[in-house]
């Protein structure tokens, strides 16, 4: 497997409960390195732009409102097969379906407030990373 980079977002429900360190420990324990990171507050417009792919879905308004409701930690994870590894560590979107030990099984409060976001493919990873980070900020 090739070394990849993927975007990770620790969502407002997790930052509000001070879970950033515990979540990042799970990524690092799985062999992923954090090569860029910042804590930001998205505006509703920024959240809408980031999640524009979902604009026609019924949950879009709720999603963008939630993502702008508090600080998030955006970061770039790097490692062998980082996209798949990140998704494995996160667990299923629905915490009731998430495997034990995954982030969502341990920390998610609901399907909507599921603590983390991760890119789903190399193309989306590249787009999502560029949304939040300039190349000079990636220091792996």
JSON list of N, CA and C in Angstrom, two decimals, residues 3 10 19 24 42-43 48 55 81 100 110 129:
[
{"chain": "A", "resi": 3, "resn": "UNK", "atom": "N", "xyz": [1.81, 5.29, 0.70]},
{"chain": "A", "resi": 3, "resn": "UNK", "atom": "CA", "xyz": [1.60, 6.33, 1.71]},
{"chain": "A", "resi": 3, "resn": "UNK", "atom": "C", "xyz": [0.61, 7.33, 1.14]},
{"chain": "A", "resi": 10, "resn": "UNK", "atom": "N", "xyz": [-12.31, 16.62, 13.60]},
{"chain": "A", "resi": 10, "resn": "UNK", "atom": "CA", "xyz": [-12.91, 16.31, 14.89]},
{"chain": "A", "resi": 10, "resn": "UNK", "atom": "C", "xyz": [-14.03, 17.33, 15.06]},
{"chain": "A", "resi": 19, "resn": "UNK", "atom": "N", "xyz": [-12.39, 15.87, 23.68]},
{"chain": "A", "resi": 19, "resn": "UNK", "atom": "CA", "xyz": [-11.96, 14.53, 23.26]},
{"chain": "A", "resi": 19, "resn": "UNK", "atom": "C", "xyz": [-10.85, 14.55, 22.21]},
{"chain": "A", "resi": 24, "resn": "UNK", "atom": "N", "xyz": [-7.15, 11.68, 18.75]},
{"chain": "A", "resi": 24, "resn": "UNK", "atom": "CA", "xyz": [-5.87, 11.67, 18.05]},
{"chain": "A", "resi": 24, "resn": "UNK", "atom": "C", "xyz": [-5.00, 10.50, 18.49]},
{"chain": "A", "resi": 42, "resn": "UNK", "atom": "N", "xyz": [-15.96, 27.15, 11.88]},
{"chain": "A", "resi": 42, "resn": "UNK", "atom": "CA", "xyz": [-16.55, 27.33, 10.56]},
{"chain": "A", "resi": 42, "resn": "UNK", "atom": "C", "xyz": [-17.76, 28.25, 10.63]},
{"chain": "A", "resi": 43, "resn": "UNK", "atom": "N", "xyz": [-17.94, 29.06, 9.62]},
{"chain": "A", "resi": 43, "resn": "UNK", "atom": "CA", "xyz": [-19.19, 29.81, 9.47]},
{"chain": "A", "resi": 43, "resn": "UNK", "atom": "C", "xyz": [-20.19, 28.87, 8.79]},
{"chain": "A", "resi": 48, "resn": "UNK", "atom": "N", "xyz": [-21.30, 24.98, 4.52]},
{"chain": "A", "resi": 48, "resn": "UNK", "atom": "CA", "xyz": [-22.08, 24.68, 3.33]},
{"chain": "A", "resi": 48, "resn": "UNK", "atom": "C", "xyz": [-21.23, 24.45, 2.11]},
{"chain": "A", "resi": 55, "resn": "UNK", "atom": "N", "xyz": [-25.70, 18.99, -0.78]},
{"chain": "A", "resi": 55, "resn": "UNK", "atom": "CA", "xyz": [-26.66, 20.09, -0.74]},
{"chain": "A", "resi": 55, "resn": "UNK", "atom": "C", "xyz": [-28.10, 19.69, -1.07]},
{"chain": "A", "resi": 81, "resn": "UNK", "atom": "N", "xyz": [-1.93, 3.55, 3.35]},
{"chain": "A", "resi": 81, "resn": "UNK", "atom": "CA", "xyz": [-3.38, 3.36, 3.19]},
{"chain": "A", "resi": 81, "resn": "UNK", "atom": "C", "xyz": [-4.17, 4.24, 4.16]},
{"chain": "A", "resi": 100, "resn": "UNK", "atom": "N", "xyz": [-16.62, -2.19, 18.15]},
{"chain": "A", "resi": 100, "resn": "UNK", "atom": "CA", "xyz": [-16.05, -1.80, 19.45]},
{"chain": "A", "resi": 100, "resn": "UNK", "atom": "C", "xyz": [-14.62, -1.28, 19.29]},
{"chain": "A", "resi": 110, "resn": "UNK", "atom": "N", "xyz": [-24.66, 10.35, 18.30]},
{"chain": "A", "resi": 110, "resn": "UNK", "atom": "CA", "xyz": [-25.76, 10.00, 17.41]},
{"chain": "A", "resi": 110, "resn": "UNK", "atom": "C", "xyz": [-25.21, 9.88, 15.99]},
{"chain": "A", "resi": 129, "resn": "UNK", "atom": "N", "xyz": [-8.40, 18.40, 1.74]},
{"chain": "A", "resi": 129, "resn": "UNK", "atom": "CA", "xyz": [-7.17, 18.94, 2.32]},
{"chain": "A", "resi": 129, "resn": "UNK", "atom": "C", "xyz": [-6.93, 20.36, 1.80]}
]
